[in-house]
Short mmCIF file of C-alpha atoms and ligand atoms in Angstrom, two decimals:
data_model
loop_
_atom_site.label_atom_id
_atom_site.label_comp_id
_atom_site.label_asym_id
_atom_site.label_seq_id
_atom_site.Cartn_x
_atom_site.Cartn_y
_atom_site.Cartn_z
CA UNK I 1 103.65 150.87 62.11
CA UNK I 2 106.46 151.85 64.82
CA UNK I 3 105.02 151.77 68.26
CA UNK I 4 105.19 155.47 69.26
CA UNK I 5 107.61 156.03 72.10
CA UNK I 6 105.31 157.42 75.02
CA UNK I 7 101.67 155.87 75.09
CA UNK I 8 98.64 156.80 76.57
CA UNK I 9 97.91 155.00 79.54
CA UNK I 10 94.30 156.57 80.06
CA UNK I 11 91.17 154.56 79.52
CA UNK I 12 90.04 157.15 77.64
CA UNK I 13 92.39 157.98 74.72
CA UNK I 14 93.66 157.19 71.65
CA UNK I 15 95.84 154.03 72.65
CA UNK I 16 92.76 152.24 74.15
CA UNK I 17 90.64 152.75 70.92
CA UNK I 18 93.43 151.15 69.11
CA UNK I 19 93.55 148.59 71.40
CA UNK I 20 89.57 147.57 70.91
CA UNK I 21 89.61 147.87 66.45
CA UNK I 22 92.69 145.77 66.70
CA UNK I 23 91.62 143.25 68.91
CA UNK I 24 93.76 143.45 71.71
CA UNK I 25 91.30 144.62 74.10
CA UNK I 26 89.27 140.90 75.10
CA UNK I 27 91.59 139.24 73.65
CA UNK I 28 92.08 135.17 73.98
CA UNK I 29 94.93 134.60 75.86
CA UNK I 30 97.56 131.47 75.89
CA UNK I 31 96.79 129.40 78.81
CA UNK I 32 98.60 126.28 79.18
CA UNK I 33 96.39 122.78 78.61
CA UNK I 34 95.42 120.95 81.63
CA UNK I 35 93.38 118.35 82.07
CA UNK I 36 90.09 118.54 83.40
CA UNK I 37 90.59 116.66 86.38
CA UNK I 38 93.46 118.08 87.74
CA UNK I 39 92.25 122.06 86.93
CA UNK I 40 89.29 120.56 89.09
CA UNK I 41 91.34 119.57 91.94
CA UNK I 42 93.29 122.59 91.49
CA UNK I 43 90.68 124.88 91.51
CA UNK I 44 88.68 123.01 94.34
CA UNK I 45 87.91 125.62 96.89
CA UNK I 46 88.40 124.96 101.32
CA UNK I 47 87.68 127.18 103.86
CA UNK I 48 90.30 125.92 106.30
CA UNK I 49 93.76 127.49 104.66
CA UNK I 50 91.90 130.94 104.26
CA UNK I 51 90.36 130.94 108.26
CA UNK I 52 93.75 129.80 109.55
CA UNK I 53 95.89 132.37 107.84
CA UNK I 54 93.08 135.24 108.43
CA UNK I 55 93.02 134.12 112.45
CA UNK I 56 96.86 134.59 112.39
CA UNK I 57 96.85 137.51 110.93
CA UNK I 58 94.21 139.29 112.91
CA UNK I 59 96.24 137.98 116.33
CA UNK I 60 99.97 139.49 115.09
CA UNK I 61 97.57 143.08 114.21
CA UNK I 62 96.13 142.33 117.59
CA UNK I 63 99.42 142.26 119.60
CA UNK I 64 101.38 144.28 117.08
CA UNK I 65 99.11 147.13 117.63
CA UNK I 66 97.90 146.47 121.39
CA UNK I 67 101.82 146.86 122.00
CA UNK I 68 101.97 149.92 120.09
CA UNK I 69 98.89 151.27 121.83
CA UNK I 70 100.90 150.00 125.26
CA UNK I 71 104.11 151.97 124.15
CA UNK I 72 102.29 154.94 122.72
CA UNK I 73 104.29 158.48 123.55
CA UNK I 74 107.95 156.26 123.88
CA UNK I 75 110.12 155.92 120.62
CA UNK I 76 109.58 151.73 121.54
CA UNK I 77 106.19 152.55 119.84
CA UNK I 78 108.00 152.82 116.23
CA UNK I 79 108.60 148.75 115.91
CA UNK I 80 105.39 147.48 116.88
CA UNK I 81 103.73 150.12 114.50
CA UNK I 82 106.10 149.30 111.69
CA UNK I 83 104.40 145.62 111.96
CA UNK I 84 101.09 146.81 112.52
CA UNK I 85 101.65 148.81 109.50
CA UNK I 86 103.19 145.94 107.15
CA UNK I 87 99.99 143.67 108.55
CA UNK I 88 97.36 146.60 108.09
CA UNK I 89 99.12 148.58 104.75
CA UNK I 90 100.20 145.60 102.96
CA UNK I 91 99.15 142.31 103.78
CA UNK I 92 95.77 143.74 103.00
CA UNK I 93 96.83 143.89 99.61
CA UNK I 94 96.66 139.95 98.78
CA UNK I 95 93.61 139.20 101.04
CA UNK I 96 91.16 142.32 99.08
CA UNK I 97 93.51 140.64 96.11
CA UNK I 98 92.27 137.40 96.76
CA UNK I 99 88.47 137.74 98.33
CA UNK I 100 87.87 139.55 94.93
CA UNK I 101 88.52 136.63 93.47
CA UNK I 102 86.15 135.15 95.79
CA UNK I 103 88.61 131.97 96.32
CA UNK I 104 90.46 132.82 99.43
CA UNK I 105 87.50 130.59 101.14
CA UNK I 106 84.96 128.08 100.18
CA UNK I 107 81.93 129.76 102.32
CA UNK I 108 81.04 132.64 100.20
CA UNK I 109 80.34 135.34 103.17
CA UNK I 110 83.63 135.21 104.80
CA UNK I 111 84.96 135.98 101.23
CA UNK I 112 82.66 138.87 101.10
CA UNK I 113 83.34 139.64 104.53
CA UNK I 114 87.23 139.85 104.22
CA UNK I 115 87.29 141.71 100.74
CA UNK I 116 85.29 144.79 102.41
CA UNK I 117 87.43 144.41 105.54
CA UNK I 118 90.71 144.34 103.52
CA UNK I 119 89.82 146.71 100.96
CA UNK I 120 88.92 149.68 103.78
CA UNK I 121 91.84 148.92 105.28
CA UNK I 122 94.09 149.51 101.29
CA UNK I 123 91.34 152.61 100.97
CA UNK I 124 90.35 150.53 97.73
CA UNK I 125 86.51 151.48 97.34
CA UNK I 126 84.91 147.71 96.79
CA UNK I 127 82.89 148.04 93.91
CA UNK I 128 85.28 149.65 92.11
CA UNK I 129 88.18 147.60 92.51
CA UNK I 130 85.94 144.77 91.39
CA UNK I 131 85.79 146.41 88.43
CA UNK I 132 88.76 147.72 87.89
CA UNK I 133 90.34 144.42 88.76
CA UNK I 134 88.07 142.67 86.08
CA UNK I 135 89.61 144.82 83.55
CA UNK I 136 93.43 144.07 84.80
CA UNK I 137 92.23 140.20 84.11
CA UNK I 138 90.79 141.08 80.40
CA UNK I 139 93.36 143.16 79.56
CA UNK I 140 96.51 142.99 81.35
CA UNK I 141 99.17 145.48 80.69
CA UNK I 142 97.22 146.41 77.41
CA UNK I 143 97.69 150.18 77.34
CA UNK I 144 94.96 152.45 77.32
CA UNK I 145 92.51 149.15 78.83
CA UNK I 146 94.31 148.59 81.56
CA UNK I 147 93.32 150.12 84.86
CA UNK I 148 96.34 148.86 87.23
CA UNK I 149 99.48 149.39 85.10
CA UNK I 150 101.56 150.22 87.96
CA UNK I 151 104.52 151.46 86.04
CA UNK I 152 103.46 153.17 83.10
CA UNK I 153 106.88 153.84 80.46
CA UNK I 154 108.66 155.85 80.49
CA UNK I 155 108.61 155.32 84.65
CA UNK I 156 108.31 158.47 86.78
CA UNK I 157 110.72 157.78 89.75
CA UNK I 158 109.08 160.69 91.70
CA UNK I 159 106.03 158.77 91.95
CA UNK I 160 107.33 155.10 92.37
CA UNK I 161 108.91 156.42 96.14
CA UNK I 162 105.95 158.55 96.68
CA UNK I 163 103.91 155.16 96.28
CA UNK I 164 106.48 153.65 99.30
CA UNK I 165 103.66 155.47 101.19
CA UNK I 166 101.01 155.20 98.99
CA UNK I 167 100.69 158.70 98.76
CA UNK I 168 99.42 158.90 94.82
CA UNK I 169 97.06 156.25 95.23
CA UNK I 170 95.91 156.77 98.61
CA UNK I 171 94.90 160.79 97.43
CA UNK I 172 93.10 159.72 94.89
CA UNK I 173 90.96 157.14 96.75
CA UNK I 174 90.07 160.14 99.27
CA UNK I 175 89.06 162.28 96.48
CA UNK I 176 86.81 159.61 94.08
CA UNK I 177 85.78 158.74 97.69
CA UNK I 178 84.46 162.09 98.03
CA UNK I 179 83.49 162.33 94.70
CA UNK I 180 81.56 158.95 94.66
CA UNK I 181 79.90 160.23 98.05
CA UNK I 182 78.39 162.98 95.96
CA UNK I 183 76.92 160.18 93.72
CA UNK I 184 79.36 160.68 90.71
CA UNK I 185 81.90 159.05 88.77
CA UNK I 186 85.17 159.56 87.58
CA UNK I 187 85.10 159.17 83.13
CA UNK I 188 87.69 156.86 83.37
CA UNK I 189 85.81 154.55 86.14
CA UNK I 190 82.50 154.73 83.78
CA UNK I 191 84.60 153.01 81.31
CA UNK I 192 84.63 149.78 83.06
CA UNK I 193 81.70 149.92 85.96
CA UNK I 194 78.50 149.16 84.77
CA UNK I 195 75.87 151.43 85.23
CA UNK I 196 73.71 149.34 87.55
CA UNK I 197 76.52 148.82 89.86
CA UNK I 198 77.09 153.00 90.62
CA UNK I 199 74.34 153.05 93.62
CA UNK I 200 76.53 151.22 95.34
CA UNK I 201 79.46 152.70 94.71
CA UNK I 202 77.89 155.70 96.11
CA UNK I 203 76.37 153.87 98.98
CA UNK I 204 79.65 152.11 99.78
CA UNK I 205 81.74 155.91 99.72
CA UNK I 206 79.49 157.39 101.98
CA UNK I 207 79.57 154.24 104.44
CA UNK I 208 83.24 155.14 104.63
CA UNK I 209 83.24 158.80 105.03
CA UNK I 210 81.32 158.27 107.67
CA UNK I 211 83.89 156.01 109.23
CA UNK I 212 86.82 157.69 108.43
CA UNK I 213 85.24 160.93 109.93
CA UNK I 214 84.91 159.21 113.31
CA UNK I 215 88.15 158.51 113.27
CA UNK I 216 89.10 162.01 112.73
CA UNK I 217 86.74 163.21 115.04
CA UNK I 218 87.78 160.53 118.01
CA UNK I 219 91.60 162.15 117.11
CA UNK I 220 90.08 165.34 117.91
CA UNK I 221 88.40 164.50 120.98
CA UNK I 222 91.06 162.53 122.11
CA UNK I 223 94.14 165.25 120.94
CA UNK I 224 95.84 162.30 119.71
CA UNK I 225 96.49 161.17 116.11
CA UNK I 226 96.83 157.05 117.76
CA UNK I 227 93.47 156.28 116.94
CA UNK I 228 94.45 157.36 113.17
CA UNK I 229 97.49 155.36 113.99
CA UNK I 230 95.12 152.33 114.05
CA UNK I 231 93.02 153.02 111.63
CA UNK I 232 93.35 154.78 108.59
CA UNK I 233 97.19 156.02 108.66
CA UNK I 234 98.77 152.69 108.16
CA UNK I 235 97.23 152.20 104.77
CA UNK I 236 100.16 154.82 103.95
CA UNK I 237 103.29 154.15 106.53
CA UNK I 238 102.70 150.30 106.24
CA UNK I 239 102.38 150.54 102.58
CA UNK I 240 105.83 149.70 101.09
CA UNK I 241 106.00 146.02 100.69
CA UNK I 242 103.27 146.31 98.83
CA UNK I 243 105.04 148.15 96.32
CA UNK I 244 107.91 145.86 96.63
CA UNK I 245 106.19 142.82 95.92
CA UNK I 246 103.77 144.78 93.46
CA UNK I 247 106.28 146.00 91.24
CA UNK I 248 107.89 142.23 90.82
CA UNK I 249 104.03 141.11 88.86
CA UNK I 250 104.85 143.01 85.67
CA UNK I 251 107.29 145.85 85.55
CA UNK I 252 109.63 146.47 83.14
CA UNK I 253 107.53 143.29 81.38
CA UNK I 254 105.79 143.88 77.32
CA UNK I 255 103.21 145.27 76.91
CA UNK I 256 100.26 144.67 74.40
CA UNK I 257 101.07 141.15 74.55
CA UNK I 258 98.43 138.51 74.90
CA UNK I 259 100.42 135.55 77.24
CA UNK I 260 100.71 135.97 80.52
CA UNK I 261 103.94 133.82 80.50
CA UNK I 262 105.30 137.55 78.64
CA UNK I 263 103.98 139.91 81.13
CA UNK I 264 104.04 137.89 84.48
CA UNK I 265 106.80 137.39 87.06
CA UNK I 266 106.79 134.29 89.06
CA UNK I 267 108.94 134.55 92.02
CA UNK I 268 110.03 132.38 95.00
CA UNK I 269 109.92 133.85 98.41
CA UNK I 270 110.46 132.89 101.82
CA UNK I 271 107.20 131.17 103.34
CA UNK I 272 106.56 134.44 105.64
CA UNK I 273 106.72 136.64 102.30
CA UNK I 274 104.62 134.19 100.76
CA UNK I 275 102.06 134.55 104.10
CA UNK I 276 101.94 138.21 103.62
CA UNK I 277 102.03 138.05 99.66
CA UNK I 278 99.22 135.46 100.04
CA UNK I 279 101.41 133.50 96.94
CA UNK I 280 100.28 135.69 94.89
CA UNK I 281 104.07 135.80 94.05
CA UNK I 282 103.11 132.57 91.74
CA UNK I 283 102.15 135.79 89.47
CA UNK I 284 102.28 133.77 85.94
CA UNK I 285 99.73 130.97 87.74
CA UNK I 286 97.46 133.34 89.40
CA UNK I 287 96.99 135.70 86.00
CA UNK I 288 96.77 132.29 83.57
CA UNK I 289 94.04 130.10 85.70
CA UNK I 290 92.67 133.39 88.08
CA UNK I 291 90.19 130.84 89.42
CA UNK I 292 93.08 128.49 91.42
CA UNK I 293 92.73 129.60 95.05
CA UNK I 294 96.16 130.89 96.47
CA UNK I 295 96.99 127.78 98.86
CA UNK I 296 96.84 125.75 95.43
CA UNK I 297 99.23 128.14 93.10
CA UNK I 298 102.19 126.32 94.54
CA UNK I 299 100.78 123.43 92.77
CA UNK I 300 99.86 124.64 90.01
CA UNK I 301 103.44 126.13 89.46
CA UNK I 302 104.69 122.90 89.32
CA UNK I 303 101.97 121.95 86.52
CA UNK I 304 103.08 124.63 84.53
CA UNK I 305 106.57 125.37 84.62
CA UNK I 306 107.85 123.58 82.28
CA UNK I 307 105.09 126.08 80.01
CA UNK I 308 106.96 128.40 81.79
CA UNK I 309 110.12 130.90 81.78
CA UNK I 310 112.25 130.05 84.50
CA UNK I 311 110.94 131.78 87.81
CA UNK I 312 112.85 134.16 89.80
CA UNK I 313 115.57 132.49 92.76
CA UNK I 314 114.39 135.61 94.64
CA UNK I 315 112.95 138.75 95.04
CA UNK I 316 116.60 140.06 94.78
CA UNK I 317 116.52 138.38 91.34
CA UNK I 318 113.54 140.15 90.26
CA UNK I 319 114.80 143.79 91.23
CA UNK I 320 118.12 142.67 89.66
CA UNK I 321 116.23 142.74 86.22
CA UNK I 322 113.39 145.05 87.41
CA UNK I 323 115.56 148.18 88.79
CA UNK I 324 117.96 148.48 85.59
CA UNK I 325 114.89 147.82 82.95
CA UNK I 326 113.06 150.73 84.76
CA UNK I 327 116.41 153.23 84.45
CA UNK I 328 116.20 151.72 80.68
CA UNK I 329 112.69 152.72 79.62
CA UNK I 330 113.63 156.37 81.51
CA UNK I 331 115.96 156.80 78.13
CA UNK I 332 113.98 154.59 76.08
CA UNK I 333 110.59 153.93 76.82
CA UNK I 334 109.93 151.57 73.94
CA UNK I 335 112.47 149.20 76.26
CA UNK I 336 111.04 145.89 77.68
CA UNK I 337 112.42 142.85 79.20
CA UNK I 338 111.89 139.95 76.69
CA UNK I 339 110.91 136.86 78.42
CA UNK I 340 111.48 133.65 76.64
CA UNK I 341 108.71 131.31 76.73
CA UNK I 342 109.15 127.83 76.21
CA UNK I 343 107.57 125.12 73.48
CA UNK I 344 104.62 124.39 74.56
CA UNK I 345 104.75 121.40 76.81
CA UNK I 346 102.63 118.38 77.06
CA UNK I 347 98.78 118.14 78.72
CA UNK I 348 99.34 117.33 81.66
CA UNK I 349 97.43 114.45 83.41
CA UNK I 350 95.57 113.83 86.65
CA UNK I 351 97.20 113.24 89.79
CA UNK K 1 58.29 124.78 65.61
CA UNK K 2 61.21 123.98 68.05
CA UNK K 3 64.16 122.31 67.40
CA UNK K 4 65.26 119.26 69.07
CA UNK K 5 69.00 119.74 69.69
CA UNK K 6 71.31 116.44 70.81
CA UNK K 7 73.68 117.30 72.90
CA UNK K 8 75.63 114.27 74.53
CA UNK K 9 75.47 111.15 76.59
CA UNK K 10 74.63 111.25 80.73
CA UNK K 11 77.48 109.24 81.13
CA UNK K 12 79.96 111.71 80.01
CA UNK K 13 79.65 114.58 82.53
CA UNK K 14 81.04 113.24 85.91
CA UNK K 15 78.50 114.34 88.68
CA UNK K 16 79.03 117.86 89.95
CA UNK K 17 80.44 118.95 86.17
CA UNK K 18 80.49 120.94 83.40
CA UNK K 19 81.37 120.23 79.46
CA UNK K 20 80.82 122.55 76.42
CA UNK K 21 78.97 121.37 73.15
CA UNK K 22 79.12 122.93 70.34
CA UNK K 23 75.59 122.56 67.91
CA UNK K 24 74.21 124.26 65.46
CA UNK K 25 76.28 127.29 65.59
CA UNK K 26 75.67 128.09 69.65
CA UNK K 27 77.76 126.78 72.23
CA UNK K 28 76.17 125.06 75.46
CA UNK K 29 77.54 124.59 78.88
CA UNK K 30 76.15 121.08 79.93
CA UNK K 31 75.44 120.29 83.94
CA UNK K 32 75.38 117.73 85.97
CA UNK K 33 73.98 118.39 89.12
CA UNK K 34 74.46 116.51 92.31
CA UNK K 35 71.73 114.36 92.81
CA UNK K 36 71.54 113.14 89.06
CA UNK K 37 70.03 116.04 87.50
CA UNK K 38 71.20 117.30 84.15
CA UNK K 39 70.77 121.04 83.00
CA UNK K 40 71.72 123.19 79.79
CA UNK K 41 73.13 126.94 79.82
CA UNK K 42 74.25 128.99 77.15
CA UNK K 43 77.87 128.07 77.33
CA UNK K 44 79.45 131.86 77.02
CA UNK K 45 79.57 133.95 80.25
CA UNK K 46 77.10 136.93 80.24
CA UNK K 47 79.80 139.23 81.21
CA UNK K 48 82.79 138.67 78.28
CA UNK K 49 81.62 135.61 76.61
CA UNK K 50 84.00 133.18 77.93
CA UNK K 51 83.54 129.73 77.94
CA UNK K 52 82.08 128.25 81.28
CA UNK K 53 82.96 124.70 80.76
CA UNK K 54 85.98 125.49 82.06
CA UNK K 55 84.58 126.97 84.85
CA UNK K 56 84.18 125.57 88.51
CA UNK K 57 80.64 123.72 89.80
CA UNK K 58 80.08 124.40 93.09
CA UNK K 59 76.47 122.30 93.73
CA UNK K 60 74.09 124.67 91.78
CA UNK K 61 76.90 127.29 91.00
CA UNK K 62 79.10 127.11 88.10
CA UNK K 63 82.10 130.06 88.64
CA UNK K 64 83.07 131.68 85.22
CA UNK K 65 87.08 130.76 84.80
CA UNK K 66 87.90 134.33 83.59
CA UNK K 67 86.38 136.91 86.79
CA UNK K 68 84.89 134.19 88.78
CA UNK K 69 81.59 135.73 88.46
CA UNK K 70 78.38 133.06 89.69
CA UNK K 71 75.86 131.95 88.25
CA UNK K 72 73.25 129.35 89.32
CA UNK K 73 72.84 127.14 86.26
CA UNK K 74 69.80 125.65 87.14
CA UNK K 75 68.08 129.07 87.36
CA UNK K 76 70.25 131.11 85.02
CA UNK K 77 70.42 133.64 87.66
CA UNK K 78 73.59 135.72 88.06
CA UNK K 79 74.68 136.01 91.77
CA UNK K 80 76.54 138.94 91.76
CA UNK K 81 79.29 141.13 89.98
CA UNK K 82 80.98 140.75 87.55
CA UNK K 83 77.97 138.73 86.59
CA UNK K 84 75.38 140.86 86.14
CA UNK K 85 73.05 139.58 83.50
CA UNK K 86 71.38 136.48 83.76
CA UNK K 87 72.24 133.37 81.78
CA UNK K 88 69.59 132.04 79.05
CA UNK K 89 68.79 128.62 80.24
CA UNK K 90 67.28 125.67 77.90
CA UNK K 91 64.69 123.31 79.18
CA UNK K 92 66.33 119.60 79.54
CA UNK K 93 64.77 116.22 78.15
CA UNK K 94 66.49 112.88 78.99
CA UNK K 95 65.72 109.98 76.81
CA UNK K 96 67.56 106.60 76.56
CA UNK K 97 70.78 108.08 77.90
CA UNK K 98 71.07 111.36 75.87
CA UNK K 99 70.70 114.96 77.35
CA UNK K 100 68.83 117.04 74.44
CA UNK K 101 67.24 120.85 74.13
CA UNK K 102 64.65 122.00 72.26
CA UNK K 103 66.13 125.08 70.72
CA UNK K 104 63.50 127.78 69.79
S1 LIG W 1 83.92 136.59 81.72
FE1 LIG W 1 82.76 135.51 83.14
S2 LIG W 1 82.82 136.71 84.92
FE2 LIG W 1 83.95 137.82 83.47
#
């Protein structure tokens, strides 16, 4: 049957019913053969890579934001808040990213520790994301399953540069914050959180509530918006990166496909982009072996790539296929980029 | 009356490790613990019934390969989301070099 031109991306409707009687939903995916002892020294997990990158990070959002705090009321403000923002907005992305993986470290609390530290600071409600993020794992880019299809076809443009500032996302978190607060969820979020996990979803929104009303309050007191400026606010002005290296995972990629080498990007960056990005820009890695911490996807590229299509040179590369595949699906939104994937390649053996 | 299930050899899980067998129609996730002890799981993950054998052992922890989610294998107990439901666990006899179950 001809795939109809505009799906439906909801979890609720009649593309992800389709997706479960024909077996795309929980599907097996291809993953490319390793052997066992080099997964295991891939996937080994240290604590070391993960306390180093978080302590330089927390400094640079320490002195980016102590300087803005210094400058407050002068227009030299703007640069150190457009770091602060970039550290706060979007390098939170990879570490919540990451910590719900639970392999950023080996010691299991500073995991948990980080991911509820990280996701306050995206406004991504904990429990939820877990979930959610689960689903994206299952199911990625299967429509109608798949919770984080950041560019649904045909792409609305409106909405791509309102997400600069993570304006759509960042409402809705306040409102199924609210929502959760008043101990209910949305339909779509009962699809894929079980029920015994909801008390804390409600526990966890009204923990934050709380915390984002002193911050609104302390503005009050203090007529100034600067604490909001620290806290809270830069989820949305430092938010654009995130979008830029977001949309490089899998838009313009197939859908419904069940190989991640299809629906991944995997592209090389600078080491500072890779700092920020936490490497999560080894996307085709990450997605096929989820449980390889981030310092070892680097590694585990060059295990794979020959399984591979060739990476992207650069993140220019990637909008250079990216940008005129989105204006494509506008027209035609049955419109995908076809990535060749390779004969499959030889196990390979332990280092 | 039980069933007395063969599984493999002690000698071929390295220490700290996980294989799968497959017997009798169920698959098993097969442990060796640090310290020499051997233990038997059901080998699919509680949450979307992916194998664990290619999973991560962490000491007592084996990490599901798909979501990550922990489970201690020598309790069955899941330690935390997305594992929510506890593994079944099979009692573990070790004669002349063989790891077997009794299957019920
Ligand atoms: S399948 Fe094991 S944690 Fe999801």
């Amino acid at each position: 049957m001809p795939r109809p031109a505009i799906r439906d991306y909801s979890l609720t409707g009649p593309d992800g019913a389709a997706a479960v009687e024909n077996g795309r939903a929980g599907a097996q995916w291809y993953a490319t053969p390793i052997a066992r002892a080099r997964m295991k020294q891939l996937m080994q997990r240290r604590d070391g890579p993960a306390i180093r990158d978080t302590l330089i990070w927390f400094a640079a959002l320490g002195l980016s934001g102590g300087l803005g705090i210094a400058l407050w009321g002068s227009w030299r403000a703007v640069l150190p808040f457009a770091v602060y923002g970039v550290l706060y907005g979007s390098a939170a992305d990879s570490r919540w990213h990451e910590t719900s993986h639970g392999t950023a470290f080996r010691t299991r609390w500073m995991n948990i520790a980080l991911y509820h530290l990280s996701c306050f600071m995206m406004l991504r409600e904990p429990v939820v994301w877990r979930w959610s993020h689960a689903r994206h794992h299952t199911d990625t880019l299967i429509v109608g399953r798949d919770p984080e299809i950041s560019s649904p076809r045909p792409p609305d443009f409106l909405q791509l540069l309102l997400k600069l500032f993570a304006i759509p996302g960042g409402i809705k978190s306040l409102r199924h914050i609210l929502l959760h607060s008043l101990h209910r969820l949305s339909p779509e979020e009962a699809t894929f959180i079980p029920p015994m996990e909801h008390h804390k979803v409600y526990t966890l929104a009204r923990i934050w509530l709380a915390i984002l009303g002193a911050i609104a309050a302390l503005c009050l007191a203090l007529h100034s918006i600067l604490p909001a400026m620290l806290i809270g606010l830069p989820t949305f002005y430092g938010a654009w990166l995130s979008l830029v290296f977001g949309l490089t995972q899998h838009a313009g990629l197939a859908e419904d496909v069940t190989d991640h080498r299809l629906n991944c990007r995997t592209v090389y960056m600078n080491p500072l982009l890779r700092f920020l990005y936490w490497n999560m820009n080894y996307h085709v890695e990450h997605h096929m072996f989820p449980m390889v911490p981030y310092h070892a996807l680097k590694a585990l590229h060059a295990e794979i790539k020959a399984d591979c299509p060739a990476p992207y040179p650069s993140l220019f590369a990637a909008y250079r296929e990216i940008l005129p595949a989105l204006l494509r699906q506008k027209r035609d939104p049955s419109y995908f980029v076809p990535r060749p994937a390779p004969a499959r390649a030889p196990v390979s053996q332990a280092a | 009356m039980p069933q007395i299930i063969d599984l493999c050899a002690t000698s071929d899980i390295e220490s700290e490790d996980v294989i799968r067998v497959d017997r009798e129609g169920h698959s098993f996730a097969v442990y060796h613990a640090p310290g020499g002890k051997f233990y038997v799981t059901s080998g699919l993950c509680t949450h979307e019934a992916v194998h664990l054998a290619d999973g991560l052992v962490m000491e007592h922890i084996i990490e599901c390969p798909k979501h990550n989610g922990r489970f201690d294998y020598r309790t069955g107990e899941a330690k935390g989301a997305p594992a929510c439901v506890n593994l079944r666990i099979f009692p573990v006899t070790l004669a002349g070099g063989r790891v077997t179950i009794a299957l019920s």
